[in-house]
Coordinates of C-alpha atoms and ligand atoms in Angstrom, one line a residue:
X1 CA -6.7 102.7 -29.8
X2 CA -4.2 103.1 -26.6
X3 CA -1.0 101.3 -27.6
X4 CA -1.7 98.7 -24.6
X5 CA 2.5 99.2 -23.4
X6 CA 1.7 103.0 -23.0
X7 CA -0.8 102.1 -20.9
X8 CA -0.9 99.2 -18.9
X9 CA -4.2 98.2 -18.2
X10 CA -4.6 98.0 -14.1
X11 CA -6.5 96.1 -12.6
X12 CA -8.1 97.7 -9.3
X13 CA -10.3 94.4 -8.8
X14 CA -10.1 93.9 -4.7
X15 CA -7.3 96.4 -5.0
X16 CA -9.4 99.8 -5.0
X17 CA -8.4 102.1 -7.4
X18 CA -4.3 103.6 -7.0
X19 CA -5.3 107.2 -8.3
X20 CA -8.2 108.7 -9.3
X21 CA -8.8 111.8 -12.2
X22 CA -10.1 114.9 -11.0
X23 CA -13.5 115.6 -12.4
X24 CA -11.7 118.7 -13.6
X25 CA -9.0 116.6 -15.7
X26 CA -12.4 114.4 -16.9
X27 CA -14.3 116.8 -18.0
X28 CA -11.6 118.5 -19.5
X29 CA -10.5 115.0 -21.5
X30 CA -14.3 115.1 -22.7
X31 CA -14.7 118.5 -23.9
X32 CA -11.6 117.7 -25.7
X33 CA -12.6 114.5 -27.1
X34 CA -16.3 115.2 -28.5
X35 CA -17.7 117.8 -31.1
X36 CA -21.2 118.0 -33.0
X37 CA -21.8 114.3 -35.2
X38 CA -22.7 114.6 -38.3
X39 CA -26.0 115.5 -40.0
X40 CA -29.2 114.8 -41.5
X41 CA -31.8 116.1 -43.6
X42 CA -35.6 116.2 -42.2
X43 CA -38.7 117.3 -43.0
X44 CA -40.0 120.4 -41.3
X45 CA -42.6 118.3 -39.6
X46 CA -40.3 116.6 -38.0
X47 CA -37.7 119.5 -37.2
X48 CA -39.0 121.3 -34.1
X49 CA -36.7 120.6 -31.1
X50 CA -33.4 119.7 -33.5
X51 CA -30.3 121.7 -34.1
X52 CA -29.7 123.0 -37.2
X53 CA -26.2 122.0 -38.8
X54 CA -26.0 124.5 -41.1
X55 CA -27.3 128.1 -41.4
X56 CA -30.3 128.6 -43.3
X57 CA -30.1 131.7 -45.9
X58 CA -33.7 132.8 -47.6
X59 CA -33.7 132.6 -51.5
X60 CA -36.1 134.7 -52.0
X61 CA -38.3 138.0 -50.5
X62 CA -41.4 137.2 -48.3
X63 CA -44.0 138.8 -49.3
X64 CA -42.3 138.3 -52.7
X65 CA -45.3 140.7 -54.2
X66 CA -46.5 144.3 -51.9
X67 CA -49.6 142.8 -50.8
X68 CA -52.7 144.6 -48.8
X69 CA -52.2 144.2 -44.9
X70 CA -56.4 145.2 -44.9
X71 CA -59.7 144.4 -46.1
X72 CA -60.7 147.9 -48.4
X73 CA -59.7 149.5 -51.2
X74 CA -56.7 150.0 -53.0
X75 CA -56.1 153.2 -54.4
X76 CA -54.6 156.3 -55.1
X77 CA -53.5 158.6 -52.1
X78 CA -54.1 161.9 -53.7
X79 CA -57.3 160.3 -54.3
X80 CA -58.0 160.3 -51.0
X81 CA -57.8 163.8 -49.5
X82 CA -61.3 165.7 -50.6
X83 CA -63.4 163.0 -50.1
X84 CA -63.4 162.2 -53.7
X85 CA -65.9 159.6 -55.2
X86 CA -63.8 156.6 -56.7
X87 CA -65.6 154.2 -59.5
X88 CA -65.2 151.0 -58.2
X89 CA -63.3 149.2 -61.2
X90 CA -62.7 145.7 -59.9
X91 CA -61.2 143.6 -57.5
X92 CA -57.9 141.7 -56.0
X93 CA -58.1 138.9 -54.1
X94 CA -55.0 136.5 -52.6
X95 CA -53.7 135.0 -55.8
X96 CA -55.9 136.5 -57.9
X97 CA -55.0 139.8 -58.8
X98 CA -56.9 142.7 -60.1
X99 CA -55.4 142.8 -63.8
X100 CA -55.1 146.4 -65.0
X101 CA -54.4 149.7 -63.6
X102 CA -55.7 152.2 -60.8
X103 CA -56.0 155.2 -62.6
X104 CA -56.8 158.4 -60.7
X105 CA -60.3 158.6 -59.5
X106 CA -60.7 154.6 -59.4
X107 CA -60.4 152.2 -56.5
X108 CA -60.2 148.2 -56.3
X109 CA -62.0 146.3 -54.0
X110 CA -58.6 144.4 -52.3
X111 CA -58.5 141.7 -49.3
X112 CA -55.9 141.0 -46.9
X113 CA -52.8 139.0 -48.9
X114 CA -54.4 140.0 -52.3
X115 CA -51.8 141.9 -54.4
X116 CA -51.6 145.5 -54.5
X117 CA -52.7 146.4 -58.1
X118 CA -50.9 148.5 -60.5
X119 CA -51.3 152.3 -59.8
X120 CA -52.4 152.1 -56.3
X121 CA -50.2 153.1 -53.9
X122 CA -51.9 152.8 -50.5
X123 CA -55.3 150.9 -49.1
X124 CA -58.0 152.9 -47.7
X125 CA -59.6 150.6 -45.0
X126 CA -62.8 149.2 -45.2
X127 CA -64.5 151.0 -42.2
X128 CA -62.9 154.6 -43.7
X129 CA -64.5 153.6 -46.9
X130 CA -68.2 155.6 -47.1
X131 CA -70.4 154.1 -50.0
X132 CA -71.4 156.3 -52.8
X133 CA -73.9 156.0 -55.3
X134 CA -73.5 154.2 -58.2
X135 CA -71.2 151.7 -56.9
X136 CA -69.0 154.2 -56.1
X137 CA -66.7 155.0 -52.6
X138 CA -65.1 157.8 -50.9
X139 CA -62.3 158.1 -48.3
X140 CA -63.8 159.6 -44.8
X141 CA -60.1 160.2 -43.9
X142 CA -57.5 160.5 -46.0
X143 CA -54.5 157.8 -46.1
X144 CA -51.3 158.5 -46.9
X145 CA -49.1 156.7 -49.6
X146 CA -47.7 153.4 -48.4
X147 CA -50.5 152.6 -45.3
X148 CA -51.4 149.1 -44.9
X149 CA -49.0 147.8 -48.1
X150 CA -46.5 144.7 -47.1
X151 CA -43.9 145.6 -48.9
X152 CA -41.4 143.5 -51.1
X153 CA -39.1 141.8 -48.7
X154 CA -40.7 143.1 -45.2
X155 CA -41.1 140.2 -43.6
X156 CA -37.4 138.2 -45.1
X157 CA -35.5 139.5 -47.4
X158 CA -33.4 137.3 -49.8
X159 CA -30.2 136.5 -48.9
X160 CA -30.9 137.0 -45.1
X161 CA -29.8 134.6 -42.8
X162 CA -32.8 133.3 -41.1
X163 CA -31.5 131.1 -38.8
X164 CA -28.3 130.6 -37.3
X165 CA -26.4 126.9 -37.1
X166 CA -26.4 125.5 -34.0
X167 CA -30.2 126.8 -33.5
X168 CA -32.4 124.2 -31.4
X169 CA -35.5 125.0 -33.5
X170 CA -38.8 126.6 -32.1
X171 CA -42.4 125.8 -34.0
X172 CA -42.5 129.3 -35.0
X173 CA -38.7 128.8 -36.6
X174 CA -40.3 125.4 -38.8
X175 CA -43.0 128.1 -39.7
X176 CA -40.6 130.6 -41.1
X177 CA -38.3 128.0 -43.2
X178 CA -41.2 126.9 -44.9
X179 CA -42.7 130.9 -45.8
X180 CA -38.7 130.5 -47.5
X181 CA -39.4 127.8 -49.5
X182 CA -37.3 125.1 -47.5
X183 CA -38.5 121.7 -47.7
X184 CA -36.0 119.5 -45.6
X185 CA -33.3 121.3 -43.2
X186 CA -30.2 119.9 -42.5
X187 CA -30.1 119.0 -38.4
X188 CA -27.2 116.8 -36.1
X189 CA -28.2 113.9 -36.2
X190 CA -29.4 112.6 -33.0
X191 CA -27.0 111.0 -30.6
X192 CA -27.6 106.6 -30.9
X193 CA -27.1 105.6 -27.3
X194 CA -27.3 101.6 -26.3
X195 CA -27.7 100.6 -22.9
X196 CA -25.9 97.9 -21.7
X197 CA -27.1 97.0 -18.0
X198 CA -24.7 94.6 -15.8
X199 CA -25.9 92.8 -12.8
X200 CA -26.8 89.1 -12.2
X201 CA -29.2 90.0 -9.3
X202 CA -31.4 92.3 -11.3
X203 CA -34.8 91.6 -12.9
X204 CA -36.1 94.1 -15.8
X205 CA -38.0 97.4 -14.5
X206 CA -41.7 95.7 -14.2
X207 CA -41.0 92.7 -12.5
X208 CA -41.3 92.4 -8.1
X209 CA -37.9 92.2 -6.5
X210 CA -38.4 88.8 -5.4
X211 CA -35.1 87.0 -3.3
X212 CA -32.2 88.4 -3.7
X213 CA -33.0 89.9 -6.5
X214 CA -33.4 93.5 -7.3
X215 CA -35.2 95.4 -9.6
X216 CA -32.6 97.5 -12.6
X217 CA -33.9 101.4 -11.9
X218 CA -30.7 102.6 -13.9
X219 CA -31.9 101.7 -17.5
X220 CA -35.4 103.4 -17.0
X221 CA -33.7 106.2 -15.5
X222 CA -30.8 106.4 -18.0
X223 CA -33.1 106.3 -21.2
X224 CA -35.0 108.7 -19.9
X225 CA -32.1 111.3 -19.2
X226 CA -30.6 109.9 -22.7
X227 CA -33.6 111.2 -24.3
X228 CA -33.8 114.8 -22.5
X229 CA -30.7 114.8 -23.7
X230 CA -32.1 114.4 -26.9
X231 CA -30.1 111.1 -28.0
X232 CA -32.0 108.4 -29.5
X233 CA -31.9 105.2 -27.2
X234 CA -31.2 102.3 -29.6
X235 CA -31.4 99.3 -26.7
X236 CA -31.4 97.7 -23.4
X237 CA -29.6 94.8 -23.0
X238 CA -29.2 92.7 -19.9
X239 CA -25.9 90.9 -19.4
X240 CA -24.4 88.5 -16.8
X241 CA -21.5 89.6 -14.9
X242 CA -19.3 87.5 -17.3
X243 CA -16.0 88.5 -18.5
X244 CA -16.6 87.5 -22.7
X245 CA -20.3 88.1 -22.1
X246 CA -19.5 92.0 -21.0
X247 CA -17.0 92.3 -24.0
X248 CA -19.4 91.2 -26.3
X249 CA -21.8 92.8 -25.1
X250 CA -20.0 96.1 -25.2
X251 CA -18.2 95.1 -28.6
X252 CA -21.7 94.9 -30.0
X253 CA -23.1 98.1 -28.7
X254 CA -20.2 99.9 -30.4
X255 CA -21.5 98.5 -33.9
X256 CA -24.1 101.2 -34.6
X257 CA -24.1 103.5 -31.0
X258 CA -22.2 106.5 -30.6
X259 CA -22.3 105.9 -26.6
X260 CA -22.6 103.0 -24.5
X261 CA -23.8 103.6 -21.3
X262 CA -22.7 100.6 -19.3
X263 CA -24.7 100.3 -15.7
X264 CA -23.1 98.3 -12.9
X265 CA -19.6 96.2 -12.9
X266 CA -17.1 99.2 -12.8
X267 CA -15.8 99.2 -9.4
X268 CA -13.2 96.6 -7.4
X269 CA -15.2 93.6 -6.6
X270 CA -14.3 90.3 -8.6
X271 CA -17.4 90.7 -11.1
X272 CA -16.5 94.0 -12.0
X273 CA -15.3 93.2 -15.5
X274 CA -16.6 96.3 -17.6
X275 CA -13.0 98.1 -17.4
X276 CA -10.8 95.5 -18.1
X277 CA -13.1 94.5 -21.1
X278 CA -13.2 98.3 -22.2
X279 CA -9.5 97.9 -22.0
X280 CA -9.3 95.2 -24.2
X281 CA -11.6 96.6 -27.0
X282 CA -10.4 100.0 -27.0
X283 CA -9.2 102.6 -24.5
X284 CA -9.6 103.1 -21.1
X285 CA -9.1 107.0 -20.4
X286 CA -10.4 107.1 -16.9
X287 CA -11.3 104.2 -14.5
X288 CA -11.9 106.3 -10.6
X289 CA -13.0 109.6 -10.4
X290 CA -12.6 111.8 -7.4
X291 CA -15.8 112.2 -7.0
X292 CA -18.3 111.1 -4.2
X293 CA -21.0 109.3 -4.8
X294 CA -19.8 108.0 -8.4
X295 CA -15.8 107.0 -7.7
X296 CA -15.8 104.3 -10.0
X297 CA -16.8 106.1 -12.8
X298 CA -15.1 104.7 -15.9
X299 CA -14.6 106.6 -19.5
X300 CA -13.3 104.8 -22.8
X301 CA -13.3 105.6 -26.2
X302 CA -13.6 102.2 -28.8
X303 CA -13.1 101.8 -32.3
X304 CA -16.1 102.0 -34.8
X305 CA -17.0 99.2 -36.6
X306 CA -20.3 100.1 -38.4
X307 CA -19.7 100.6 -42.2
X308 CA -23.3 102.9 -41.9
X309 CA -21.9 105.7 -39.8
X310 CA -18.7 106.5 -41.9
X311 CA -18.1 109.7 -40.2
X312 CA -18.4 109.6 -37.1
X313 CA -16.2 109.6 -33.8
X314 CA -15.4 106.7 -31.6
X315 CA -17.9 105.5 -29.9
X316 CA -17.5 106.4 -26.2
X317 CA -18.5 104.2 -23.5
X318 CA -19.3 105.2 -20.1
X319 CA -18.9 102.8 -17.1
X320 CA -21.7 104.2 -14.5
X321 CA -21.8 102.9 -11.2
X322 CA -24.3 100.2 -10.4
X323 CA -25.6 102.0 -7.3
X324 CA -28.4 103.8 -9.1
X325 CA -27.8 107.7 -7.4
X326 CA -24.2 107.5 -8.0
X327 CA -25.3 106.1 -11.6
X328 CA -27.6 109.6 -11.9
X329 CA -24.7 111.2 -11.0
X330 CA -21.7 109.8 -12.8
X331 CA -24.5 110.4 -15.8
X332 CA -25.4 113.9 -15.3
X333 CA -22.3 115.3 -14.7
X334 CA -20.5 113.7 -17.4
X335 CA -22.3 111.3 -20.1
X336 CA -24.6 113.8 -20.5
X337 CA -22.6 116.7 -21.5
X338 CA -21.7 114.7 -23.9
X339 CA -24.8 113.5 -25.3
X340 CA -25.5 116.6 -26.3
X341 CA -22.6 117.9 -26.9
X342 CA -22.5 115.1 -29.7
X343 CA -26.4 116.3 -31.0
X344 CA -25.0 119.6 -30.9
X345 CA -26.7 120.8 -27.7
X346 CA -25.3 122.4 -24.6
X347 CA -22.5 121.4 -22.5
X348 CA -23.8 122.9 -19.4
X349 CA -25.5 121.2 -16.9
X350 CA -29.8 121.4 -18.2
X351 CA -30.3 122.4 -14.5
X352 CA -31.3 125.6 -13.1
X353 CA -29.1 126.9 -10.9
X354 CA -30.1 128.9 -8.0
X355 CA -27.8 130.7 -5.3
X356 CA -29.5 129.5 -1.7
X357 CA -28.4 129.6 1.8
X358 CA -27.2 126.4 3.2
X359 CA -28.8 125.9 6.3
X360 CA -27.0 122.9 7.6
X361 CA -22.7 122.1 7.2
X362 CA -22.3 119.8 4.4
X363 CA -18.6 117.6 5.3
X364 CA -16.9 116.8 2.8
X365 CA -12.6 115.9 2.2
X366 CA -10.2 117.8 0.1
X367 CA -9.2 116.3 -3.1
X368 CA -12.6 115.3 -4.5
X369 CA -16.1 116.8 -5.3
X370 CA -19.5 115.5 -3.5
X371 CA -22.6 115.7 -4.8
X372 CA -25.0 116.3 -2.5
X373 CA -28.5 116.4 -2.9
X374 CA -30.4 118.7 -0.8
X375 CA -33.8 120.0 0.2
X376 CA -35.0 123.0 0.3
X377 CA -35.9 124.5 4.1
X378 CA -37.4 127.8 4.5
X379 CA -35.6 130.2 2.4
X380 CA -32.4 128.1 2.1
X381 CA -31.6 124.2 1.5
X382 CA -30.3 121.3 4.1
X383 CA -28.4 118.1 2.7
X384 CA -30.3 115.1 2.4
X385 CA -29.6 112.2 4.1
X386 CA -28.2 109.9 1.1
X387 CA -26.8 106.2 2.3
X388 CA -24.0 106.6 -0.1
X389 CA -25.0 106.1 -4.0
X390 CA -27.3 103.0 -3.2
X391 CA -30.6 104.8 -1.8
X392 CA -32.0 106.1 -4.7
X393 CA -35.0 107.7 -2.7
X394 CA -32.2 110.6 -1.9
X395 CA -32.5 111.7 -5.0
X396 CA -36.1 111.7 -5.2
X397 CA -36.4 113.4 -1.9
X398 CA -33.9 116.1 -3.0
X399 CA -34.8 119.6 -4.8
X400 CA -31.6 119.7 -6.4
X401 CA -27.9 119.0 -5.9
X402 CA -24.5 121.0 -4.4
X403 CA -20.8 120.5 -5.6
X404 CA -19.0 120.9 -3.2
X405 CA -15.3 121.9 -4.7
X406 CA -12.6 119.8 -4.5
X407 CA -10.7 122.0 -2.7
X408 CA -13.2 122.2 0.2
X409 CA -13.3 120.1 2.9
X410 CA -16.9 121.3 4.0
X411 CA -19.4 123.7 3.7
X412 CA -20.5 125.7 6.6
X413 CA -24.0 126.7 7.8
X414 CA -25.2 129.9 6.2
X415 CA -22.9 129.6 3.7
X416 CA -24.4 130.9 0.4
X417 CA -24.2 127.5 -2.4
X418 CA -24.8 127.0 -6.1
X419 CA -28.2 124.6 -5.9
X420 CA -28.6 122.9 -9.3
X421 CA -32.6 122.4 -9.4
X422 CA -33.5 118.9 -10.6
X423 CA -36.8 120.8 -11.4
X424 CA -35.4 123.2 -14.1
Ligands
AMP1 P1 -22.1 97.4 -9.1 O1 -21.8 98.8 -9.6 O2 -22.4 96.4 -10.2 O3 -21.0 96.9 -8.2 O4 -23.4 97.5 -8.2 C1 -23.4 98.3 -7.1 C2 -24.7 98.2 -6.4 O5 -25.7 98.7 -7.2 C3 -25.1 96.8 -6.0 O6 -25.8 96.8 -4.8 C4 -26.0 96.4 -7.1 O7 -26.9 95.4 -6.8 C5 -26.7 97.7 -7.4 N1 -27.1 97.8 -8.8 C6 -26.4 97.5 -9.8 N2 -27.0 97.7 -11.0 C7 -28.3 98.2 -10.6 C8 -29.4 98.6 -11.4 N3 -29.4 98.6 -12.7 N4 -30.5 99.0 -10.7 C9 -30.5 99.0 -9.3 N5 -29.4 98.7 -8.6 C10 -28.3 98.3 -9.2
MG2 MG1 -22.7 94.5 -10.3

């Protein structure tokens, strides 16, 4: 916790905010501040799509026994060069081995996965196999030693590493742990994120805005980028714009959360109370960002209080604007890096970026970054037409977003841009 003399707490209610971070200088305070949680053991069934924590190293060969690749017979090579007829001696099937040997001028009836018996040293296929009386076959072609034999160790050997830490696991990757013999891998454990939504004028998503009241989009749209982001979303909560009820509220959420995603109540008006309650709680590292539309972005880092999660880091809260595009903003560029930073994902944006001509100037002011959601037009993209943070339709309307840098103060027709796609 900040010693509160360090850092004064300042209040920017109907005072606007004196300076505000450079996303650069936030960004770089989060990658700073957040690794991997810890983790937890799962079943495979339940391990596609989570990172591994650890590195997973085979115990043993797969196949652990040369097995035939073919339906055939197992047999001798020399056997198989004059077209010699072979007594038919027996057979191997998968897990039930042909006991006894193939001695020369013998062949075993095999199946695919059935052991290669003792003596044999190749498999003559079945549809090169021509019958011969008495029970007997011959090879139309001969097959030379080793053909159609898995051997010992082709598929893993023992003491490979299979997969690497850090590995966000594919279906074919559960499939291959368990041909090792793993029962339960060892993932991070996913992200717990509470949602703490601020506003006395909203009614929960499924109600009719009805008066002045306004339906909340943030905590729909928030869980559902929480989740992408592969966190676990542990609750909504509505509360007033009350100063103890907003400490509580967030003093709660810190219990068993490893982020707090606070909607609303983080700018200058007088029922902005989030910040100063953050303050009080814990640390306030950044309150204003120079960034347009999500300025009153706020970052804080509180103290743990849940005896069940031992290990892990400060709980950090994010103060997202109540204006719900500046909301998906303040999110994506910053509580979401997080979030999976935390589950052990990737930092970068999960946007596809694509290089496009700007077809229309974007204005913008030196000292912060915009993000502008644009369209694409022809070949290239045009900036929406946004209203600020508040019309959320912008962002629906838009293909994709541009940063401009905080060293330019606009954009020029035909310039070429980075586009993130909201479509990845
Ligand atoms: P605030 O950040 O609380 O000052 O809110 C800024 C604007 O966003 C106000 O017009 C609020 O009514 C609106 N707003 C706040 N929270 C939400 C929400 N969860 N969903 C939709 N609009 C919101
Ligand atoms: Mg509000």
């Amino acid at each position: 916790m900040t010693d509160p003399d360090k850092s004064p707490f300042f209040d920017v209610r109907m005072r606007g905010f004196r300076e505000r971070a450079t996303v650069d200088a936030v960004l770089a305070l989060l990658d700073a501040r957040t690794g991997a949680i810890s983790a937890e053991a799962v079943s495979l069934f339940e391990a596609a799509g989570r990172v591994l924590a650890e590195p997973v190293v085979s115990a043993v060969d797969v196949p652990g026994f040369a097995r035939s690749a073919m339906d055939g017979f197992a047999v001798r090579a020399e056997d198989t060069a004059a077209a010699r007829s072979l007594a038919v001696v027996g057979e191997s099937l998968p897990a039930r081995p042909f006991v006894g040997e193939v001695s020369p001028g013998h062949a075993v009836r095999i199946t695919t996965g059935a052991p290669i018996p003792n003596g044999a040293d190749t498999v003559l296929m079945a549809e090169f196999a021509q019958p011969e009386p008495a029970g007997c076959v011959s090879a139309r072609v001969p097959v030379t030693a080793g053909q159609h034999i898995a051997r010992i160790g082709e598929d893993v050997t023992k003491g490979r590493e299979v997969l690497p830490a850090g590995r966000r696991l594919r279906p074919q990757d559960v499939g291959l742990l368990a041909s090792v013999g793993v029962a339960t891998v060892r993932v991070v454990r996913r992200p717990r994120v509470a949602i703490l939504v601020t506003g006395n004028e909203l009614l929960p998503p499924g109600a009719m805005p009805e008066g002045f009241k306004i339906v909340d989009s943030n905590s729909p749209m928030l869980a559902t980028l929480a989740h992408r982001d592969g966190a676990d979303v542990l609750s909504v909560r509505y509360v007033r714009d009350d100063y103890d009820a907003v400490r509580d509220a967030i003093r709660d959420a810190a219990t068993d959360a490893d982020v707090v995603l606070v909607s609303g109540g983080t700018s200058v008006g007088t029922e902005d109370h989030a910040p100063r309650a953050v303050a009080e709680l814990g640390e306030l590292a950044v309150h204003g960002v120079a960034l347009r539309p999500a300025a009153p972005l706020g970052i804080g880092f509180l103290v743990s209080r849940s005896p069940a999660l031992p290990l892990s880091p400060s709980p950090l809260l994010f103060l997202l604007p109540g204006n719900p595009a500046s909301c998906l903003c303040a999110y994506d560029l910053f509580a979401g890096r997080v979030v999976r930073r935390l589950g052990g994902r990737l930092w970068e944006l999960p946007y596809r970026k694509e290089t496009l001509t700007l077809a229309e100037r974007i204005a913008s002011a030196v000292g912060r970054v915009d993000y502008v959601r644009v369209k694409r037009e022809g070949s290239g993209v045009v900036p929406v037409a946004s209203g600020g943070g508040s019309n959320l339709s912008s962002t629906v309307t838009a293909d994709g977003f541009v940063l401009v840098p905080a060293d330019r103060d606009t954009l020029a027709s035909g310039e070429i841009v980075d586009v993130w796609l909201y479509d990845a």
